[in-house]
Short mmCIF file of C-alpha atoms in Angstrom, two decimals:
data_model
loop_
_atom_site.label_atom_id
_atom_site.label_comp_id
_atom_site.label_asym_id
_atom_site.label_seq_id
_atom_site.Cartn_x
_atom_site.Cartn_y
_atom_site.Cartn_z
CA MET A 1 200.95 48.41 46.90
CA ASN A 2 199.29 45.99 44.47
CA ILE A 3 202.30 46.20 42.20
CA LEU A 4 204.64 45.28 45.12
CA GLU A 5 202.39 42.36 46.05
CA LYS A 6 202.52 41.07 42.48
CA ILE A 7 206.32 41.42 42.39
CA ASN A 8 206.59 39.52 45.66
CA GLY A 9 204.22 36.88 44.33
CA VAL A 10 206.73 36.28 41.52
CA LEU A 11 209.88 36.55 43.66
CA TRP A 12 208.54 34.23 46.31
CA GLY A 13 206.79 32.00 43.83
CA THR A 14 207.38 28.36 42.99
CA PRO A 15 210.70 28.88 41.05
CA SER A 16 212.33 30.65 44.01
CA LEU A 17 211.10 28.05 46.50
CA ILE A 18 212.37 25.30 44.24
CA LEU A 19 215.74 27.03 43.99
CA LEU A 20 215.97 27.30 47.76
CA PHE A 21 214.69 23.80 48.46
CA GLY A 22 216.84 22.35 45.63
CA THR A 23 220.00 24.07 46.85
CA GLY A 24 219.54 22.62 50.33
CA LEU A 25 218.91 19.16 48.83
CA PHE A 26 221.91 19.39 46.49
CA LEU A 27 224.25 20.50 49.30
CA THR A 28 222.90 17.73 51.56
CA PHE A 29 223.89 15.13 48.96
CA ALA A 30 227.23 16.82 48.18
CA LEU A 31 228.12 16.81 51.88
CA ARG A 32 226.75 13.30 52.37
CA GLY A 33 224.20 14.32 54.98
CA LEU A 34 226.76 16.07 57.17
CA GLN A 35 224.05 17.90 59.13
CA PHE A 36 222.79 14.54 60.40
CA ARG A 37 226.10 12.77 60.82
CA ARG A 38 227.86 15.60 62.65
CA LEU A 39 224.97 17.23 64.54
CA LEU A 40 226.06 16.16 68.05
CA TYR A 41 229.64 17.18 67.33
CA ALA A 42 228.40 20.56 66.09
CA PHE A 43 226.50 21.17 69.35
CA LYS A 44 229.60 20.21 71.26
CA LEU A 45 231.66 22.73 69.36
CA GLY A 46 229.16 25.49 70.00
CA PHE A 47 228.24 24.88 73.62
CA SER A 48 231.22 23.09 75.24
CA ARG A 49 233.42 25.31 77.39
CA GLU A 50 236.38 23.09 76.49
CA GLN A 51 235.84 23.70 72.79
CA GLN A 52 235.37 27.46 73.37
CA ALA A 53 238.65 27.58 75.27
CA SER A 54 240.48 25.72 72.50
CA SER A 55 239.49 28.43 70.00
CA ALA A 56 240.18 31.40 72.28
CA ASN A 57 243.48 32.26 70.57
CA ALA A 58 242.30 31.75 67.01
CA GLU A 59 241.92 34.63 64.57
CA GLY A 60 238.59 36.42 64.93
CA ASP A 61 236.63 39.02 66.93
CA VAL A 62 234.25 36.98 69.10
CA SER A 63 233.91 33.38 70.24
CA ASN A 64 231.97 31.05 67.98
CA PHE A 65 229.35 30.83 70.79
CA LYS A 66 228.86 34.61 70.69
CA ALA A 67 228.72 34.55 66.92
CA LEU A 68 226.01 31.90 67.13
CA MET A 69 224.07 33.87 69.76
CA THR A 70 224.21 37.00 67.60
CA ALA A 71 222.91 35.06 64.61
CA LEU A 72 220.18 33.49 66.77
CA ALA A 73 219.27 36.90 68.15
CA ALA A 74 218.57 38.09 64.61
CA THR A 75 216.93 34.78 63.55
CA ILE A 76 214.73 33.88 66.52
CA GLY A 77 212.17 36.56 66.05
CA ASN A 78 208.48 37.10 65.75
CA GLY A 79 208.42 34.75 62.78
CA ASN A 80 208.65 31.96 65.33
CA ILE A 81 205.51 33.29 67.02
CA ALA A 82 203.38 34.84 64.30
CA GLY A 83 204.96 33.04 61.34
CA VAL A 84 204.30 29.54 62.66
CA ALA A 85 200.72 30.47 63.52
CA THR A 86 200.22 31.76 59.98
CA ALA A 87 201.71 28.58 58.48
CA VAL A 88 199.49 26.29 60.53
CA THR A 89 196.28 28.27 59.92
CA LEU A 90 196.91 28.46 56.18
CA GLY A 91 198.44 25.05 55.61
CA GLY A 92 197.12 22.96 58.49
CA PRO A 93 199.18 20.83 60.89
CA GLY A 94 200.99 19.29 57.88
CA ALA A 95 202.81 22.61 57.33
CA ILE A 96 204.92 21.83 60.41
CA PHE A 97 206.25 18.68 58.68
CA TRP A 98 207.34 20.73 55.65
CA MET A 99 208.95 23.28 57.98
CA TRP A 100 211.00 20.42 59.39
CA ILE A 101 212.07 19.33 55.90
CA VAL A 102 213.13 22.81 54.84
CA GLY A 103 214.90 23.26 58.19
CA LEU A 104 216.83 20.00 57.96
CA LEU A 105 217.91 20.75 54.39
CA GLY A 106 218.52 24.36 55.35
CA MET A 107 221.15 23.20 57.87
CA ALA A 108 223.33 22.19 54.94
CA THR A 109 222.74 25.58 53.36
CA LYS A 110 223.54 27.48 56.56
CA TYR A 111 226.64 25.35 57.05
CA SER A 112 227.84 26.22 53.54
CA GLU A 113 227.19 29.94 54.00
CA ALA A 114 229.20 30.05 57.22
CA LEU A 115 232.06 28.00 55.78
CA LEU A 116 232.44 30.30 52.79
CA ALA A 117 232.12 33.35 55.08
CA MET A 118 235.08 32.16 57.16
CA LYS A 119 237.17 31.19 54.16
CA TYR A 120 236.76 34.47 52.30
CA ARG A 121 236.51 36.96 55.17
CA VAL A 122 238.55 40.16 55.15
CA LYS A 123 239.75 42.65 57.78
CA ASN A 124 238.31 46.14 57.67
CA ASN A 125 239.97 49.45 58.66
CA SER A 126 239.12 48.94 62.33
CA GLY A 127 240.84 45.54 62.48
CA GLU A 128 237.52 43.64 62.67
CA TYR A 129 236.58 40.95 60.18
CA SER A 130 233.96 41.49 57.49
CA SER A 131 232.28 38.60 55.73
CA GLY A 132 229.20 37.63 53.83
CA PRO A 133 227.95 36.52 50.41
CA MET A 134 229.40 39.64 48.75
CA TYR A 135 232.90 38.60 49.77
CA TYR A 136 232.64 34.94 48.76
CA VAL A 137 231.03 35.98 45.49
CA GLU A 138 233.76 38.47 44.64
CA ARG A 139 236.75 36.52 46.04
CA GLY A 140 235.49 33.04 45.30
CA LEU A 141 233.88 33.53 41.91
CA GLY A 142 235.93 36.46 40.64
CA LYS A 143 235.36 40.10 39.65
CA LYS A 144 233.09 39.21 36.76
CA TRP A 145 230.47 38.13 39.32
CA LYS A 146 230.73 41.29 41.37
CA PHE A 147 227.30 42.45 40.22
CA LEU A 148 225.81 39.64 42.33
CA ALA A 149 227.85 40.77 45.30
CA VAL A 150 226.66 44.39 44.93
CA ALA A 151 223.07 43.29 44.50
CA PHE A 152 223.20 41.20 47.68
CA ALA A 153 224.77 44.03 49.71
CA PHE A 154 222.33 46.67 48.44
CA PHE A 155 219.25 44.63 49.21
CA GLY A 156 220.71 43.36 52.48
CA ALA A 157 221.30 46.92 53.76
CA PHE A 158 217.72 47.84 52.84
CA ALA A 159 216.19 44.70 54.32
CA ALA A 160 217.97 45.42 57.59
CA LEU A 161 216.20 48.79 57.85
CA GLY A 162 212.88 47.19 57.10
CA ILE A 163 212.14 43.67 58.28
CA GLY A 164 215.12 43.64 60.67
CA ASN A 165 214.33 46.98 62.23
CA SER A 166 211.24 49.13 61.52
CA VAL A 167 208.90 46.12 61.28
CA GLN A 168 210.18 44.79 64.60
CA SER A 169 209.89 48.11 66.45
CA ASN A 170 206.34 48.51 65.09
CA THR A 171 205.35 45.04 66.35
CA ILE A 172 206.88 45.76 69.76
CA ALA A 173 205.13 49.13 70.01
CA ASN A 174 201.75 47.58 69.21
CA VAL A 175 202.18 44.84 71.80
CA VAL A 176 203.38 47.28 74.49
CA GLU A 177 200.41 49.62 73.79
CA ASP A 178 197.88 46.76 73.80
CA SER A 179 199.27 44.97 76.86
CA PHE A 180 200.57 47.87 79.02
CA GLY A 181 198.95 51.01 77.63
CA VAL A 182 202.23 52.72 76.72
CA ALA A 183 202.01 55.10 73.72
CA SER A 184 203.83 53.88 70.61
CA ILE A 185 205.91 57.07 70.34
CA VAL A 186 207.29 56.46 73.85
CA THR A 187 208.20 52.88 72.95
CA GLY A 188 209.85 54.12 69.76
CA ILE A 189 212.04 56.61 71.66
CA VAL A 190 213.06 54.01 74.22
CA LEU A 191 213.91 51.46 71.53
CA ALA A 192 215.94 54.00 69.57
CA LEU A 193 217.95 54.95 72.69
CA LEU A 194 218.61 51.34 73.69
CA THR A 195 219.58 50.40 70.14
CA SER A 196 222.02 53.30 69.93
CA LEU A 197 223.67 52.34 73.24
CA ILE A 198 224.24 48.82 71.95
CA ILE A 199 225.23 49.27 68.31
CA PHE A 200 227.70 52.08 68.99
CA GLY A 201 229.60 49.53 71.10
CA GLY A 202 230.47 47.52 67.98
CA ILE A 203 230.45 43.77 67.49
CA GLN A 204 231.78 43.07 70.96
CA ARG A 205 228.88 44.77 72.75
CA ILE A 206 226.30 43.48 70.29
CA SER A 207 227.48 39.87 70.73
CA THR A 208 227.56 40.23 74.50
CA VAL A 209 223.98 41.55 74.58
CA ALA A 210 222.90 38.74 72.24
CA SER A 211 224.55 36.16 74.52
CA PHE A 212 222.38 37.50 77.37
CA PHE A 213 219.13 37.92 75.46
CA VAL A 214 218.94 34.61 73.59
CA PRO A 215 219.10 32.27 76.64
CA MET A 216 216.63 34.51 78.46
CA MET A 217 214.27 34.35 75.50
CA ALA A 218 214.58 30.59 75.43
CA VAL A 219 213.75 30.23 79.12
CA LEU A 220 210.77 32.54 78.89
CA TYR A 221 209.05 31.41 75.70
CA MET A 222 210.06 27.73 75.59
CA GLY A 223 209.39 27.44 79.30
CA GLY A 224 205.82 28.60 78.83
CA ALA A 225 205.33 26.30 75.86
CA SER A 226 206.80 23.36 77.82
CA ILE A 227 204.27 23.88 80.64
CA ILE A 228 201.42 23.75 78.13
CA LEU A 229 202.81 20.56 76.59
CA ILE A 230 203.29 18.94 80.01
CA VAL A 231 199.73 19.84 81.08
CA ASN A 232 198.43 18.33 77.84
CA TYR A 233 201.00 15.53 77.64
CA ASP A 234 198.38 13.01 76.51
CA GLN A 235 197.69 15.09 73.39
CA ILE A 236 201.30 15.33 72.18
CA LEU A 237 201.28 12.00 70.28
CA PRO A 238 197.88 12.77 68.59
CA ALA A 239 199.32 16.16 67.58
CA PHE A 240 202.27 14.54 65.89
CA GLN A 241 199.87 12.12 64.20
CA LEU A 242 197.97 15.11 62.78
CA ILE A 243 201.20 16.66 61.54
CA PHE A 244 202.28 13.52 59.64
CA HIS A 245 198.77 12.73 58.39
CA TYR A 246 198.04 16.18 56.95
CA ALA A 247 201.52 16.50 55.47
CA PHE A 248 200.37 14.11 52.77
CA ASN A 249 196.54 14.29 52.94
CA PRO A 250 194.23 17.23 52.34
CA ILE A 251 192.03 18.61 55.11
CA ALA A 252 188.38 18.28 54.15
CA ALA A 253 186.21 21.39 54.13
CA THR A 254 183.72 21.64 56.99
CA SER A 255 181.30 24.22 58.25
CA GLY A 256 183.22 27.49 58.54
CA PHE A 257 186.48 25.91 57.23
CA LEU A 258 187.43 25.87 53.57
CA GLY A 259 189.82 22.94 53.88
CA VAL A 260 193.51 22.73 52.95
CA ALA A 261 195.17 21.04 49.98
CA VAL A 262 198.49 19.24 50.43
CA SER A 263 200.09 21.78 48.09
CA GLU A 264 199.06 24.56 50.43
CA ALA A 265 200.58 22.68 53.39
CA ILE A 266 203.85 22.37 51.49
CA ARG A 267 203.88 26.02 50.32
CA SER A 268 203.06 27.39 53.78
CA GLY A 269 205.56 25.15 55.55
CA VAL A 270 208.39 25.88 53.12
CA SER A 271 207.86 29.64 52.88
CA ARG A 272 207.39 30.17 56.63
CA GLY A 273 210.24 27.81 57.40
CA ILE A 274 212.53 29.98 55.33
CA PHE A 275 211.43 33.10 57.17
CA SER A 276 211.92 31.49 60.56
CA ASN A 277 215.44 30.16 60.03
CA GLU A 278 216.81 32.38 57.21
CA ALA A 279 218.79 29.46 55.74
CA GLY A 280 219.55 30.51 52.16
CA LEU A 281 219.16 34.27 52.67
CA GLY A 282 222.91 34.59 53.36
CA THR A 283 222.43 36.49 56.61
CA ALA A 284 224.33 33.95 58.74
CA ALA A 285 227.43 34.54 56.62
CA LEU A 286 227.41 38.20 57.62
CA ILE A 287 228.27 37.38 61.26
CA ALA A 288 230.01 33.96 60.93
CA GLY A 289 233.25 35.60 59.70
CA ASN A 290 233.70 37.39 63.04
CA ALA A 291 234.04 34.09 64.92
CA LYS A 292 237.24 32.72 66.39
CA ALA A 293 237.87 29.31 64.85
CA GLU A 294 240.99 27.45 63.71
CA HIS A 295 239.24 26.16 60.59
CA PRO A 296 236.18 27.38 58.58
CA VAL A 297 234.44 24.06 59.14
CA LYS A 298 234.35 24.46 62.93
CA GLN A 299 232.35 27.71 62.76
CA ALA A 300 230.21 26.31 59.92
CA LEU A 301 229.19 23.41 62.10
CA VAL A 302 228.32 25.74 64.97
CA ALA A 303 226.32 28.00 62.65
CA MET A 304 224.16 25.15 61.36
CA THR A 305 222.99 24.30 64.91
CA GLY A 306 221.13 27.63 64.81
CA THR A 307 218.80 26.33 62.11
CA PHE A 308 218.12 23.20 64.15
CA ILE A 309 217.34 25.26 67.28
CA VAL A 310 215.06 27.68 65.47
CA THR A 311 213.06 25.28 63.29
CA ILE A 312 213.22 21.83 64.89
CA ILE A 313 212.90 23.06 68.49
CA VAL A 314 211.29 26.52 68.71
CA CYS A 315 208.91 26.30 65.73
CA THR A 316 207.89 22.75 66.66
CA MET A 317 206.97 23.79 70.21
CA THR A 318 204.91 26.69 68.87
CA GLY A 319 203.20 24.39 66.35
CA LEU A 320 202.40 21.75 68.97
CA VAL A 321 200.86 24.37 71.28
CA LEU A 322 198.66 25.65 68.46
CA ILE A 323 197.54 22.14 67.46
CA ILE A 324 196.93 20.82 70.99
CA THR A 325 194.91 23.89 72.00
CA GLY A 326 193.00 23.82 68.70
CA PHE A 327 194.07 27.27 67.50
CA TRP A 328 194.98 26.06 64.04
CA ASP A 329 191.34 25.30 63.14
CA PRO A 330 188.83 28.17 62.82
CA THR A 331 186.01 25.76 63.64
CA GLY A 332 187.51 25.16 67.04
CA GLY A 333 188.22 21.50 66.37
CA ALA A 334 190.79 21.26 69.12
CA LEU A 335 192.38 18.15 70.48
CA SER A 336 191.61 19.70 73.84
CA GLY A 337 188.07 20.64 72.76
CA VAL A 338 188.60 24.38 73.08
CA ALA A 339 186.75 26.68 70.65
CA HIS A 340 188.22 30.05 69.75
CA ASN A 341 187.78 33.30 67.85
CA ALA A 342 188.21 32.58 64.11
CA ASN A 343 189.18 36.22 63.51
CA LEU A 344 192.49 35.87 65.34
CA ASP A 345 195.64 35.41 63.32
CA GLY A 346 199.48 35.58 63.64
CA GLY A 347 200.86 36.57 67.01
CA ALA A 348 197.38 37.13 68.46
CA LEU A 349 196.58 33.52 67.71
CA THR A 350 199.69 32.26 69.50
CA SER A 351 198.93 34.57 72.45
CA ALA A 352 195.38 33.18 72.66
CA ALA A 353 196.72 29.62 72.52
CA PHE A 354 199.07 30.29 75.43
CA SER A 355 196.42 32.07 77.50
CA SER A 356 193.90 29.26 76.93
CA THR A 357 196.01 27.10 79.22
CA LEU A 358 198.05 29.56 81.29
CA GLY A 359 195.50 32.39 81.55
CA ILE A 360 196.82 35.97 81.77
CA VAL A 361 200.32 34.59 82.43
CA GLY A 362 200.33 32.98 79.01
CA GLU A 363 199.31 36.26 77.39
CA TYR A 364 202.16 38.07 79.16
CA ILE A 365 204.65 35.38 78.22
CA VAL A 366 203.87 35.91 74.54
CA ALA A 367 203.86 39.69 75.01
CA PHE A 368 207.29 39.77 76.61
CA SER A 369 208.58 37.22 74.10
CA VAL A 370 207.48 39.48 71.25
CA ILE A 371 209.34 42.37 72.94
CA PHE A 372 212.51 40.39 73.53
CA PHE A 373 212.45 38.57 70.19
CA GLY A 374 211.82 41.80 68.34
CA PHE A 375 214.49 43.82 70.11
CA SER A 376 217.11 41.11 69.69
CA THR A 377 216.25 41.00 66.01
CA ILE A 378 216.81 44.75 65.75
CA VAL A 379 220.23 44.39 67.33
CA GLY A 380 221.25 41.32 65.39
CA TRP A 381 220.08 42.61 62.03
CA TYR A 382 222.12 45.79 62.57
CA VAL A 383 225.26 43.70 62.15
CA TYR A 384 223.90 42.40 58.86
CA GLY A 385 223.00 45.85 57.58
CA GLU A 386 226.34 47.32 58.63
CA LYS A 387 228.35 44.64 56.85
CA CYS A 388 226.34 45.13 53.68
CA PHE A 389 226.60 48.92 53.80
CA GLU A 390 230.31 48.79 54.54
CA TYR A 391 230.84 46.71 51.40
CA LEU A 392 228.97 49.30 49.32
CA ALA A 393 230.24 52.56 50.83
CA GLY A 394 233.34 51.77 52.84
CA TYR A 395 234.12 51.66 56.56
CA LYS A 396 233.96 55.45 57.09
CA ALA A 397 230.33 55.52 56.00
CA ILE A 398 229.19 53.17 58.76
CA ALA A 399 228.58 56.02 61.22
CA GLY A 400 225.99 57.48 58.88
CA TYR A 401 224.27 54.12 58.48
CA ARG A 402 224.08 53.76 62.24
CA LEU A 403 222.19 57.08 62.52
CA VAL A 404 219.76 56.02 59.77
CA TYR A 405 219.26 52.67 61.50
CA ILE A 406 218.48 54.33 64.84
CA PHE A 407 216.04 56.76 63.19
CA ALA A 408 214.30 53.86 61.38
CA CYS A 409 213.95 52.06 64.71
CA GLY A 410 212.19 55.00 66.36
CA ALA A 411 210.09 55.93 63.33
CA GLY A 412 209.02 52.34 62.72
CA ALA A 413 207.18 52.28 66.05
CA VAL A 414 204.63 54.83 64.84
CA ALA A 415 204.68 54.28 61.10
CA ASN A 416 202.24 52.49 58.75
CA LEU A 417 204.46 49.71 57.57
CA SER A 418 202.42 47.90 54.97
CA VAL A 419 204.65 49.28 52.19
CA VAL A 420 207.78 48.66 54.23
CA TRP A 421 206.74 45.03 54.71
CA ALA A 422 206.27 44.63 50.97
CA PHE A 423 209.64 46.17 50.16
CA ALA A 424 211.34 44.08 52.87
CA ASP A 425 209.86 40.88 51.46
CA MET A 426 211.16 41.87 48.04
CA ALA A 427 214.62 42.69 49.45
CA ASN A 428 214.80 39.30 51.18
CA ALA A 429 214.11 37.47 47.91
CA LEU A 430 216.63 39.58 46.06
CA MET A 431 219.23 38.78 48.71
CA MET A 432 218.49 35.08 48.51
CA ILE A 433 218.87 34.62 44.78
CA PRO A 434 222.52 35.78 44.38
CA ASN A 435 223.46 33.94 47.55
CA LEU A 436 222.04 30.60 46.36
CA ILE A 437 223.72 31.02 42.95
CA ALA A 438 227.07 31.50 44.73
CA LEU A 439 226.55 28.44 46.95
CA ILE A 440 225.81 26.22 43.95
CA LEU A 441 228.82 27.54 42.00
CA LEU A 442 231.15 27.17 44.96
CA TRP A 443 230.01 23.73 46.07
CA LYS A 444 233.38 22.12 45.27
CA VAL A 445 235.12 24.56 47.63
CA ILE A 446 232.60 23.68 50.36
CA VAL A 447 233.19 19.94 49.93
CA SER A 448 236.98 20.37 49.67
CA GLU A 449 237.20 22.40 52.92
CA THR A 450 234.93 19.89 54.67
CA ASN A 451 237.04 16.91 53.60
CA ASP A 452 240.24 18.70 54.62
CA TYR A 453 238.94 19.32 58.14
CA PHE A 454 237.65 15.81 58.83
CA GLU A 455 240.57 14.04 57.16
CA ASN A 456 243.27 16.13 58.86
CA HIS A 457 242.35 18.61 61.64
CA TYR A 458 239.51 16.62 63.20
CA LYS A 459 241.48 13.42 63.43
CA LEU A 460 244.47 15.26 64.87
CA SER A 461 242.40 16.93 67.60
CA GLU A 462 240.85 13.54 68.55
CA LEU A 463 244.29 11.92 68.76
CA LYS A 464 245.48 14.74 71.07
CA LYS A 465 242.55 14.14 73.38
CA ALA A 466 243.21 10.40 73.39
CA GLY A 467 246.84 10.98 74.19
#
């Protein structure tokens, strides 16, 4: 275990974070800040019924809305509950600012991943599209780079079994047992059965379930957070002031609190931001290619809204709740003056923050959110794992991978997952590196496709509407 932790310390160390942060910054400049200039248009493409109807007859398996919901189902997970709490307790309120930065830059990365996924997607033996970094590495960079494609697919298939599956079922089982007294083995069996019912229905059923789960999750979790913010509306501005202040200033050590350096705020915000929105891991590209869109840029724009939703909206609301209720500071230095148990961390800390204002209702909101977030992640990450395994072993081998995935879901509920967590962290890093290399090497293709769309297709569609 110590060896794995040391390996992860290297893989997720400063060089990797610089590579990830630098790639997002480079693509932002190469695309001239497209994620800011075209954000409203991107939301229109993803959520307008008119836009969905216009793409209904395009090549693809599911609407770009369903593709986005499937990606969000996999991305909006317990990292948005426990991950944000960890970032704020380790890095202070300033970590939220750095999560914003990595999220805003990550929108350009996510856009680029989805664009290349659409451009280089292929049809498999069932007539469905397959896409992902392995395809844009091999087809975009050439056969000599295939080792990067194989590496991504191998680690992606493994990561899906771990952090996308077993870890999630374990988290759900723990919450269900703590909150409702249901034995973990029972939860594991139920999760395995539900997962099998959904994933054997293919991308159509998975995307339909995701389109149901994601809005429900948003109403439940964000609704609870919104109530807390409304009740404490007078503390919202001071909370933002703390975020901006501690993004550039250290937190002094006080009784019971060791203090936080600015470097720790940056490291915590960047690393947890990556885990919350997955921009740079290449996972979004594994589902983007299934979308119906007349041009790769249209789906790429829709895909990048997912990063905005996850980081700028969901993570911010979690962070504000933690700061306003004082659950970022072990000394109990709350804006609302509430002291708390310094031994709490992760999801338990977020649950305590919610219940401090909403009582037992707040605790149940977080409990059900963990269940829904975790299960949607299991379903969404299956798509990622399947695409990676299909690339490695062929379409006929998918049935075997499904059985392994279902078993991992059930077993994860009762397993000791400390080693699985470590391997999953390692797999995520080893997915990220080949993907970022490909994005950097293919940046001219990304810019060329973007210019083609906005100079030709976009203007034509606007003229048609005007006429």
